[in-house]
Amino acid sequence: MTGEGTMRAVDAPRRAAYDPSASDAELREAFLAGEIPVAVYGLGKMGLPLAAVYADVCGNVTGVDVDESVVETVSGGGCHVEREPGLPDLVADVVDRGALSATSDPVAAARAASVHVVMVPTLLDGHEPDLSTVEAALESIGAGLSPGDLVVVECTVPPRTTRDVVVPTLARISGLEVGEFGAAACPERTSSGRALEDVRGAYPKVVGGVDAESTRVASIIYGEITSNDVIATTDAATAEAVKVFEGVYRDVNIAVANQLARYAETLDVDVNEAIEVANTQPYCDIHTPGPGVGGHCIPVYPYFLAGAFPEVDAGLLHAARDVNDSMPEHTVALLEAMLDAHGVDGDAPTVLLLGLAYRGNVAELRYSPGPVVARELAATGARVLAADPFVDDWTEFEGVERVPMDLLDSQNVDAVAVLAGHDEFRDLDWAAFDAPVMDGRFLLPEDVDAPVYTVGGRWPR
Ligand SMILES: NC(=O)C1=CN([C@@H]2O[C@H](COP(=O)(O)OP(=O)(O)OC[C@H]3O[C@@H](n4cnc5c(N)ncnc54)[C@H](O)[C@@H]3O)[C@@H](O)[C@H]2O)C=CC1
Ligand SMILES: CC(=O)N[C@@H]1[C@@H](OP(=O)(O)OP(=O)(O)OC[C@H]2O[C@@H](n3ccc(=O)[nH]c3=O)[C@H](O)[C@@H]2O)O[C@H](C(=O)O)[C@@H](O)[C@@H]1O
């Protein structure tokens, strides 16, 4: 399904998306012919892959970003999002054939589009949801909204946001009401590093409209975007809740694993052996303990409930957050035990940290445990070295000595800790460090000729 044909899709006559008089087949054909222009607001790690797939399918997409360098890069067919298999070629292709363009003028893009897809960051202000970027995008979309438009919220938001924030904001600015335009929550269920695969259909696509027509149109559109099923929920709030619940499930279950790791250390049991065997029960899905939970998703989403709806007792969510947020400090305590067990006395051991990003093969540092471990370790008087091929800006890591990847094997260290499982670390000569390794992300192969420990694993007593 592409937007190619005798006439470039972008030159196709424009028609409404939100149109109860149109049959499913008419809407589907119009979308595939590029007659329903799409604007995607936010061309980041998630927005660019999404815009590229939309463009590959319908041939008529305008990407909008506030970052001029992003707009310039994408306009030239370039791809600023790294380590996404297939994305550079797809972006180059859809831009080359005029299926995708980019602009920093959100209102002009909104005026020209019939479908508006919001994929901007949704963050926290303390423990409260911060939807300022969504509201900024809505100001522009509202200014360019036309009857027959559909607004799609792909970024993760607290449940009820589409109904209680998006629709009223659009109505206030545009003077239109639902029934003249539609809105649907269609949350992105994608992971960095596999974005195209995920957008195209790794999981069913969840869509939930603020009314039946919004749900119908969103279902038709995403039926062409994904090769997987489209699950239409009762309403937008349910679709938003699905996404947030997925993230909360993950955060709480990582906390269970981290809590069990604490017991395993006391029991002198390897928690990972116990988890692996426990998970042979179909009802058991105990996650993996580690040095902490980062990224702008999993540590954030619990507050899209606890912070957004304080009237509800969120004891479990807060307890899980507390357990996960305690892991960087616990990791430092484990490192100190490891140094002690290996007779490294003295008050200034040298520790090499591998990976400051929140997980393997991503550059994101938000809420990452690595920087916390580095700071806590430095505070004990240790000399902290660190390497991370994904991190370019080291200004925030004062007191941490950066080690270039090509100099790793020449470091004289007392201990090594793997805090993010980047592929670049997999082939290191671990024996050459001649030091114990705390493998926080289960990166090392089994047969390493070095003392290897894990969070919650067996430790020398
Ligand atoms: N990163 C991930 O793994 C996933 C993220 N999500 C959701 O997607 C949202 C976006 O995530 P990312 O793409 O990773 O963020 P990102 O930070 O990589 O990209 C966001 C982009 O939006 C642009 N932007 C900010 N305000 C804007 C505005 N008002 N109008 C137009 N563009 C604007 C920024 O310049 C940036 O290029 C997240 O907040 C999250 O809710 C969902 C699934 C996975
Ligand atoms: C429910 C779910 O699996 N959500 C995924 C998640 O992706 P994200 O990039 O945040 O990575 P992640 O694998 O969840 O890891 C988050 C954090 O938790 C840690 N982590 C993860 C799993 C685990 O068993 N133990 C653990 O300590 C990771 O090291 C990382 O620091 O959040 C994404 C999102 O919503 O942004 C979502 O699209 C992804 O599918």
Coordinates of C-alpha atoms and ligand atoms in Angstrom, one line a residue:
M1 CA 0.0 0.0 0.0
T2 CA 1.7 3.2 -1.0
G3 CA 0.7 6.6 -2.0
E4 CA 2.2 6.3 -5.4
G5 CA 0.0 6.4 -8.5
T6 CA -0.5 8.3 -11.6
M7 CA -0.9 11.6 -9.6
R8 CA 1.2 12.5 -6.7
A9 CA -0.8 12.0 -3.5
V10 CA 0.0 15.5 -2.3
D11 CA -1.7 16.8 -5.4
A12 CA -4.9 14.8 -4.8
P13 CA -8.1 16.7 -4.0
R14 CA -8.5 17.1 -0.2
R15 CA -11.4 15.5 1.5
A16 CA -12.7 15.2 5.1
A17 CA -11.6 12.4 7.4
Y18 CA -14.4 12.7 10.0
D19 CA -17.4 12.1 7.6
P20 CA -20.3 10.0 8.7
S21 CA -21.7 10.1 5.2
A22 CA -18.7 8.3 3.8
S23 CA -18.6 4.5 3.7
D24 CA -15.6 2.6 5.2
A25 CA -14.5 1.8 1.7
E26 CA -14.7 5.4 0.5
L27 CA -12.7 6.6 3.5
R28 CA -10.1 3.8 3.0
E29 CA -9.6 4.5 -0.7
A30 CA -9.4 8.3 -0.1
F31 CA -6.8 7.8 2.6
L32 CA -4.7 5.5 0.5
A33 CA -5.0 7.9 -2.4
G34 CA -3.6 10.8 -0.3
E35 CA -6.9 12.7 -0.4
I36 CA -6.9 12.8 3.4
P37 CA -3.7 14.8 4.2
V38 CA -2.0 14.1 7.5
A39 CA 0.1 16.3 9.8
V40 CA 2.3 14.7 12.5
Y41 CA 3.3 17.0 15.3
G42 CA 6.6 15.9 16.8
L43 CA 9.4 14.3 14.7
G44 CA 11.4 12.7 17.5
K45 CA 12.3 9.1 18.2
M46 CA 8.7 8.1 17.9
G47 CA 7.2 10.8 15.7
L48 CA 9.6 10.4 12.8
P49 CA 9.1 6.7 12.4
L50 CA 5.3 7.2 12.7
A51 CA 5.3 10.0 10.1
A52 CA 7.4 7.9 7.7
V53 CA 5.1 4.9 7.9
Y54 CA 2.0 7.2 7.5
A55 CA 3.7 8.7 4.4
D56 CA 4.6 5.3 3.0
V57 CA 1.0 4.3 3.3
C58 CA -1.0 7.4 2.3
G59 CA 1.6 9.5 0.4
N60 CA 0.5 12.8 1.9
V61 CA 2.1 13.7 5.2
T62 CA 3.5 16.9 6.6
G63 CA 5.8 16.5 9.6
V64 CA 5.8 19.4 12.1
D65 CA 8.6 20.1 14.7
V66 CA 9.6 23.1 16.7
D67 CA 13.2 22.2 16.3
E68 CA 14.4 23.9 13.1
S69 CA 17.4 21.5 12.8
V70 CA 15.0 18.5 12.8
V71 CA 12.8 20.2 10.1
E72 CA 15.9 20.9 8.0
T73 CA 17.2 17.4 8.3
V74 CA 13.9 15.7 7.5
S75 CA 13.2 18.2 4.7
G76 CA 16.4 17.0 3.1
G77 CA 15.5 13.4 3.4
G78 CA 17.8 12.9 6.4
C79 CA 17.2 11.0 9.6
H80 CA 18.3 12.4 13.0
V81 CA 16.9 9.4 14.9
E82 CA 19.7 6.9 15.3
R83 CA 19.8 3.1 15.5
E84 CA 16.4 2.6 14.0
P85 CA 16.7 -0.2 11.4
G86 CA 15.2 0.8 8.1
L87 CA 14.3 4.3 9.1
P88 CA 17.0 6.3 7.3
D89 CA 16.1 4.6 4.0
L90 CA 12.4 5.0 4.5
V91 CA 12.6 8.7 5.4
A92 CA 14.8 9.3 2.3
D93 CA 12.4 7.4 0.1
V94 CA 9.2 9.1 1.3
V95 CA 10.7 12.5 1.2
D96 CA 12.2 11.9 -2.3
R97 CA 8.8 10.9 -3.6
G98 CA 7.0 13.8 -2.0
A99 CA 5.1 11.7 0.4
L100 CA 6.6 13.4 3.5
S101 CA 7.6 17.0 4.0
A102 CA 8.6 18.9 7.1
T103 CA 7.8 22.3 8.4
S104 CA 8.2 24.4 11.5
D105 CA 4.9 26.2 10.8
P106 CA 2.3 24.2 12.7
V107 CA -0.6 26.4 11.9
A108 CA 0.0 26.2 8.1
A109 CA 0.4 22.4 8.4
A110 CA -2.9 22.2 10.4
R111 CA -4.8 24.3 7.8
A112 CA -3.7 21.8 5.1
A113 CA -4.3 18.6 7.0
S114 CA -7.5 16.6 7.7
V115 CA -5.8 14.2 10.2
H116 CA -3.6 15.7 12.9
V117 CA -1.4 13.2 14.8
V118 CA 0.1 14.5 18.1
M119 CA 3.4 12.8 19.0
V120 CA 5.1 15.4 21.2
P121 CA 6.8 14.6 24.6
T122 CA 4.5 14.2 27.6
L123 CA 6.5 14.7 30.8
L124 CA 6.3 15.4 34.5
D125 CA 6.6 18.5 36.5
G126 CA 7.7 16.9 39.7
H127 CA 5.1 14.2 40.2
E128 CA 2.4 16.0 38.2
P129 CA 1.7 15.4 34.5
D130 CA 3.2 18.1 32.3
L131 CA 1.1 18.4 29.1
S132 CA 2.5 21.8 28.0
T133 CA 3.9 20.4 24.8
V134 CA 0.5 18.8 24.0
E135 CA -1.3 22.1 24.7
A136 CA 1.2 24.0 22.5
A137 CA 0.6 21.6 19.6
L138 CA -3.2 21.9 20.2
E139 CA -3.0 25.7 20.0
S140 CA -1.7 25.4 16.5
I141 CA -4.0 22.5 15.5
G142 CA -7.0 24.5 16.8
A143 CA -6.0 27.5 14.8
G144 CA -5.9 25.4 11.6
L145 CA -8.7 23.0 12.4
S146 CA -11.4 22.5 9.7
P147 CA -14.8 20.7 9.8
G148 CA -14.2 17.1 8.9
D149 CA -10.8 16.9 10.6
L150 CA -9.8 14.1 13.0
V151 CA -7.2 14.7 15.8
V152 CA -5.3 11.7 16.9
V153 CA -3.4 11.6 20.2
E154 CA -0.5 9.1 19.9
C155 CA 1.7 10.3 22.7
T156 CA 1.0 8.9 26.2
V157 CA -1.3 11.0 28.3
P158 CA -3.3 10.6 31.5
P159 CA -6.6 8.9 30.9
R160 CA -9.4 11.4 30.0
T161 CA -7.0 13.9 28.5
T162 CA -8.4 13.5 24.9
R163 CA -11.9 14.2 26.2
D164 CA -11.2 16.7 28.9
V165 CA -8.2 18.6 27.5
V166 CA -7.8 18.0 23.8
V167 CA -11.4 18.5 22.7
P168 CA -12.2 21.6 24.9
T169 CA -9.0 23.2 23.8
L170 CA -9.7 22.6 20.1
A171 CA -13.3 23.7 20.5
R172 CA -12.2 26.9 22.2
I173 CA -9.7 27.9 19.6
S174 CA -11.5 26.7 16.5
G175 CA -15.1 27.4 17.4
L176 CA -16.0 23.9 16.2
E177 CA -17.6 21.2 18.2
V178 CA -17.2 17.4 18.3
G179 CA -19.5 16.2 15.5
E180 CA -17.9 18.8 13.3
F181 CA -14.5 17.3 14.1
G182 CA -13.4 14.2 15.8
A183 CA -10.7 13.1 18.2
A184 CA -9.3 9.7 19.2
A185 CA -6.6 8.4 21.5
C186 CA -4.4 5.9 19.5
P187 CA -1.4 5.4 21.9
E188 CA 2.0 4.5 20.5
R189 CA 3.1 1.0 21.7
T190 CA 6.7 1.3 20.3
S191 CA 10.2 0.8 21.7
S192 CA 13.3 2.7 20.5
G193 CA 15.5 0.4 18.4
R194 CA 12.5 -1.3 16.8
A195 CA 10.2 1.6 16.0
L196 CA 9.3 0.7 12.3
E197 CA 8.6 -2.9 13.2
D198 CA 6.4 -1.8 16.1
V199 CA 4.5 0.9 14.3
R200 CA 3.9 -1.4 11.4
G201 CA 2.3 -4.1 13.5
A202 CA 4.3 -5.8 16.3
Y203 CA 1.3 -5.4 18.5
P204 CA -2.4 -4.7 18.0
K205 CA -3.2 -1.0 17.6
V206 CA -5.5 0.4 20.2
V207 CA -7.9 3.2 19.1
G208 CA -10.6 4.9 21.1
G209 CA -12.6 7.9 19.9
V210 CA -14.6 10.6 21.8
D211 CA -17.5 9.5 19.6
A212 CA -18.4 6.6 17.4
E213 CA -17.4 8.4 14.2
S214 CA -14.0 9.2 15.6
T215 CA -13.5 5.6 16.5
R216 CA -14.6 4.5 13.1
V217 CA -12.3 6.8 11.2
A218 CA -9.3 6.0 13.4
S219 CA -10.0 2.3 13.0
I220 CA -10.0 2.6 9.2
I221 CA -6.8 4.7 9.1
Y222 CA -4.9 2.4 11.5
G223 CA -6.2 -0.6 9.7
E224 CA -4.0 0.6 6.8
I225 CA -1.0 1.6 9.0
T226 CA -0.7 -1.7 11.0
S227 CA -0.6 -5.2 9.7
N228 CA -1.8 -6.3 13.1
D229 CA -5.3 -6.1 14.5
V230 CA -6.9 -2.8 15.4
I231 CA -8.7 -2.9 18.8
A232 CA -11.4 -0.3 19.1
T233 CA -12.1 0.5 22.8
T234 CA -15.3 1.9 24.2
D235 CA -13.9 5.4 24.3
A236 CA -10.8 7.5 24.3
A237 CA -10.3 7.3 28.0
T238 CA -10.1 3.5 27.8
A239 CA -7.5 3.6 25.1
E240 CA -5.4 6.1 27.1
A241 CA -5.8 3.9 30.2
V242 CA -4.6 0.8 28.2
K243 CA -1.3 2.6 27.5
V244 CA -0.8 3.9 31.0
F245 CA -1.8 0.6 32.6
E246 CA 0.8 -1.2 30.4
G247 CA 3.5 1.1 31.7
V248 CA 2.3 0.8 35.3
Y249 CA 2.2 -2.9 35.1
R250 CA 5.9 -2.9 34.0
D251 CA 7.0 -0.5 36.7
V252 CA 5.3 -2.4 39.5
N253 CA 6.6 -5.7 38.2
I254 CA 10.1 -4.5 37.9
A255 CA 9.7 -3.3 41.5
V256 CA 8.6 -6.9 42.5
A257 CA 11.8 -8.2 40.9
N258 CA 13.9 -5.6 42.7
Q259 CA 12.2 -6.4 46.0
L260 CA 12.8 -10.1 45.6
A261 CA 16.5 -9.3 44.8
R262 CA 16.8 -7.8 48.2
Y263 CA 15.5 -10.9 49.8
A264 CA 17.7 -13.2 47.7
E265 CA 20.7 -11.3 48.8
T266 CA 19.8 -12.0 52.4
L267 CA 18.8 -15.6 51.7
D268 CA 22.1 -16.2 49.7
V269 CA 20.0 -17.3 46.8
D270 CA 20.5 -16.2 43.2
V271 CA 17.3 -14.3 42.5
N272 CA 17.7 -14.7 38.8
E273 CA 17.8 -18.5 39.1
A274 CA 14.7 -18.4 41.3
I275 CA 12.9 -16.0 38.9
E276 CA 13.8 -18.1 35.9
V277 CA 12.4 -21.2 37.6
A278 CA 9.4 -19.4 39.1
N279 CA 8.5 -18.1 35.6
T280 CA 8.0 -21.7 34.4
Q281 CA 4.6 -21.3 36.0
P282 CA 2.4 -19.7 33.3
Y283 CA 0.9 -17.3 35.8
C284 CA 4.3 -16.0 36.8
D285 CA 6.0 -13.2 34.8
I286 CA 8.5 -11.9 37.3
H287 CA 10.6 -9.2 35.6
T288 CA 14.4 -8.6 35.9
P289 CA 16.1 -6.8 38.8
G290 CA 18.6 -4.2 38.0
P291 CA 20.3 -0.9 39.0
G292 CA 17.1 1.2 38.4
V293 CA 14.2 2.1 36.1
G294 CA 14.7 5.0 33.7
G295 CA 13.5 6.6 30.4
H296 CA 10.7 9.1 29.9
C297 CA 8.0 6.4 30.0
I298 CA 8.0 3.7 32.7
P299 CA 9.0 5.9 35.6
V300 CA 6.6 8.6 34.3
Y301 CA 3.4 6.8 33.6
P302 CA 2.5 5.8 37.2
Y303 CA 2.2 9.6 37.9
F304 CA -0.3 9.8 34.9
L305 CA -2.6 8.1 37.4
A306 CA -1.2 9.0 40.9
G307 CA -0.5 12.6 40.0
A308 CA -3.4 13.1 37.8
F309 CA -6.0 11.5 40.1
P310 CA -4.8 12.2 43.7
E311 CA -8.2 11.3 45.1
V312 CA -7.3 7.7 44.6
D313 CA -5.0 5.9 47.1
A314 CA -1.9 5.1 45.0
G315 CA 0.0 3.3 47.7
L316 CA 1.1 0.5 45.5
L317 CA 2.3 2.8 42.7
H318 CA 4.3 4.9 45.1
A319 CA 5.8 1.9 46.8
A320 CA 6.9 0.5 43.5
R321 CA 8.4 3.8 42.5
D322 CA 10.2 4.0 45.8
V323 CA 11.6 0.5 45.4
N324 CA 12.8 1.2 41.9
D325 CA 14.2 4.6 42.8
S326 CA 16.2 2.9 45.6
M327 CA 18.1 0.7 43.3
P328 CA 20.9 3.0 42.2
E329 CA 21.8 3.5 45.9
H330 CA 21.5 -0.2 46.5
T331 CA 23.8 -0.8 43.5
V332 CA 26.4 1.4 45.1
A333 CA 26.2 -0.7 48.3
L334 CA 26.6 -3.9 46.3
L335 CA 29.6 -2.4 44.5
E336 CA 31.2 -1.6 47.9
A337 CA 30.5 -5.1 49.1
M338 CA 32.1 -6.4 45.9
L339 CA 35.2 -4.3 46.4
D340 CA 35.4 -5.4 50.0
A341 CA 35.0 -9.0 49.1
H342 CA 37.9 -8.7 46.6
G343 CA 40.1 -7.1 49.2
V344 CA 40.1 -3.7 47.6
D345 CA 40.6 -1.6 50.6
G346 CA 41.7 2.0 50.6
D347 CA 39.3 4.9 50.4
A348 CA 39.6 5.7 46.7
P349 CA 38.9 2.6 44.6
T350 CA 38.7 3.1 40.8
V351 CA 35.3 1.9 39.4
L352 CA 34.5 1.8 35.7
L353 CA 30.8 2.3 34.9
L354 CA 29.7 1.0 31.5
G355 CA 26.5 2.7 30.3
L356 CA 24.9 5.9 31.7
A357 CA 21.7 5.7 29.5
Y358 CA 18.6 4.2 31.0
R359 CA 18.8 1.0 29.0
G360 CA 20.8 -0.7 26.3
N361 CA 21.2 0.8 22.8
V362 CA 19.4 4.1 23.6
A363 CA 20.8 7.5 24.3
E364 CA 18.1 8.7 26.7
L365 CA 19.4 9.8 30.1
R366 CA 16.0 10.9 31.6
Y367 CA 15.5 9.3 35.0
S368 CA 18.5 7.0 34.2
P369 CA 20.1 5.2 37.1
G370 CA 23.6 5.5 35.7
P371 CA 24.2 9.1 36.6
V372 CA 22.8 8.5 40.1
V373 CA 25.2 5.6 40.6
A374 CA 28.0 7.7 39.4
R375 CA 27.2 10.6 41.8
E376 CA 26.6 8.3 44.8
L377 CA 29.8 6.4 44.1
A378 CA 31.9 9.6 43.7
A379 CA 30.4 10.7 47.0
T380 CA 32.0 7.7 48.7
G381 CA 35.4 8.9 47.6
A382 CA 35.8 6.4 44.7
R383 CA 37.4 7.5 41.4
V384 CA 34.6 7.1 38.9
L385 CA 35.3 6.3 35.3
A386 CA 32.5 5.9 32.8
A387 CA 31.9 5.0 29.1
D388 CA 28.8 5.3 27.0
P389 CA 29.0 5.3 23.2
F390 CA 25.5 6.9 23.1
V391 CA 26.1 9.9 25.3
D392 CA 27.6 12.9 23.6
D393 CA 27.1 15.6 26.2
W394 CA 29.0 14.8 29.4
T395 CA 28.7 18.3 31.0
E396 CA 26.2 17.0 33.7
F397 CA 28.6 14.3 34.8
E398 CA 31.0 16.4 36.8
G399 CA 33.4 14.3 38.9
V400 CA 33.0 11.4 36.4
E401 CA 36.0 10.8 34.1
R402 CA 34.9 9.9 30.6
V403 CA 36.6 6.9 29.0
P404 CA 36.5 6.8 25.2
M405 CA 35.4 3.4 24.0
D406 CA 38.7 2.7 22.2
L407 CA 40.6 3.2 25.5
L408 CA 38.5 0.9 27.6
D409 CA 40.9 -2.0 27.6
S410 CA 43.8 0.1 28.9
Q411 CA 42.1 1.1 32.1
N412 CA 43.5 0.1 35.5
V413 CA 40.4 -0.4 37.6
D414 CA 39.3 -2.1 40.8
A415 CA 35.8 -2.9 39.7
V416 CA 33.5 -2.7 36.6
A417 CA 29.7 -2.2 36.6
V418 CA 27.5 -2.6 33.6
L419 CA 24.5 -0.2 34.0
A420 CA 23.2 -0.2 30.4
G421 CA 23.5 -3.1 28.1
H422 CA 24.7 -1.4 25.0
D423 CA 25.8 -3.8 22.2
E424 CA 29.2 -2.1 22.1
F425 CA 30.0 -3.7 25.5
R426 CA 29.2 -7.2 24.5
D427 CA 32.6 -8.1 23.0
L428 CA 34.8 -6.5 25.7
D429 CA 37.7 -8.6 27.0
W430 CA 36.3 -8.8 30.5
A431 CA 39.3 -10.8 31.9
A432 CA 41.6 -8.0 30.8
F433 CA 40.1 -5.7 33.4
D434 CA 41.5 -8.0 36.0
A435 CA 38.7 -6.9 38.3
P436 CA 35.3 -8.1 39.5
V437 CA 32.3 -7.1 37.3
M438 CA 28.8 -6.2 38.5
D439 CA 26.7 -7.1 35.5
G440 CA 23.6 -5.0 36.2
R441 CA 22.0 -5.8 32.9
F442 CA 22.9 -9.5 32.3
L443 CA 25.1 -8.5 29.4
L444 CA 28.0 -10.8 30.0
P445 CA 28.2 -14.3 28.5
E446 CA 28.2 -17.2 30.9
D447 CA 31.9 -18.3 30.5
V448 CA 33.6 -15.0 31.3
D449 CA 37.0 -15.4 33.0
A450 CA 36.3 -12.8 35.7
P451 CA 34.4 -12.7 39.0
V452 CA 30.9 -11.7 37.9
Y453 CA 28.0 -10.6 40.1
T454 CA 24.5 -9.5 39.5
V455 CA 21.9 -7.5 41.4
G456 CA 20.3 -10.1 43.7
G457 CA 22.7 -12.8 42.5
R458 CA 24.9 -14.8 44.7
W459 CA 27.6 -12.8 46.4
P460 CA 30.7 -13.9 48.3
R461 CA 29.8 -13.8 52.0
Ligands
LIG1 N1 10.4 7.1 23.4 C1 9.7 6.0 23.5 O1 10.2 4.9 23.7 C2 8.2 6.1 23.4 C3 7.5 7.3 23.6 N2 6.2 7.3 23.6 C4 5.5 8.6 23.7 O2 5.8 9.4 22.7 C5 6.1 10.7 23.1 C6 7.2 11.3 22.3 O3 8.3 10.6 22.6 P1 9.7 10.7 21.8 O4 9.4 10.7 20.3 O5 10.6 9.7 22.3 O6 10.2 12.2 22.2 P2 11.4 13.0 21.6 O7 11.9 13.9 22.7 O8 12.4 12.0 21.0 O9 10.8 13.8 20.4 C7 9.8 14.8 20.6 C8 9.9 15.8 19.4 O10 8.7 16.7 19.5 C9 9.2 18.0 19.2 N3 8.3 18.9 19.8 C10 8.2 19.3 21.1 N4 7.1 20.2 21.2 C11 6.5 20.3 20.0 C12 5.4 21.0 19.5 N5 4.7 21.8 20.3 N6 5.1 20.8 18.2 C13 5.8 20.0 17.4 N7 6.9 19.3 17.8 C14 7.3 19.5 19.1 C15 10.6 18.0 19.8 O11 11.4 19.1 19.1 C16 11.1 16.6 19.4 O12 11.7 16.6 18.1 C17 6.5 10.5 24.6 O13 6.2 11.6 25.4 C18 5.7 9.3 25.0 O14 4.5 9.7 25.5 C19 5.5 6.2 23.3 C20 6.1 5.0 23.1 C21 7.5 4.9 23.1
LIG2 C1 5.1 -1.7 28.7 C2 6.4 -1.6 28.0 O1 7.1 -2.6 27.8 N1 6.7 -0.4 27.6 C3 7.9 -0.3 26.8 C4 8.7 0.9 27.4 O2 10.0 0.9 26.7 P1 11.3 1.6 27.4 O3 12.1 2.1 26.3 O4 10.9 2.6 28.5 O5 12.1 0.4 28.0 P2 11.8 -0.7 29.1 O6 12.4 -2.0 28.6 O7 10.4 -0.7 29.5 O8 12.8 -0.3 30.3 C5 12.4 0.8 31.2 C6 13.5 0.8 32.3 O9 13.2 -0.4 33.1 C7 14.4 -1.2 33.2 N2 14.0 -2.6 33.3 C8 13.2 -3.1 32.3 C9 12.7 -4.4 32.4 C10 13.0 -5.2 33.5 O10 12.6 -6.3 33.6 N3 13.9 -4.6 34.5 C11 14.3 -3.3 34.4 O11 15.1 -2.9 35.3 C12 15.2 -0.8 32.0 O12 16.6 -1.1 32.2 C13 14.9 0.7 31.8 O13 15.7 1.4 32.7 O14 8.0 2.1 27.3 C14 7.6 2.5 26.0 C15 6.8 3.7 26.1 O15 5.6 3.7 26.4 O16 7.5 4.7 25.9 C16 6.8 1.3 25.4 O17 6.3 1.7 24.1 C17 7.6 0.1 25.4 O18 6.8 -1.0 24.8

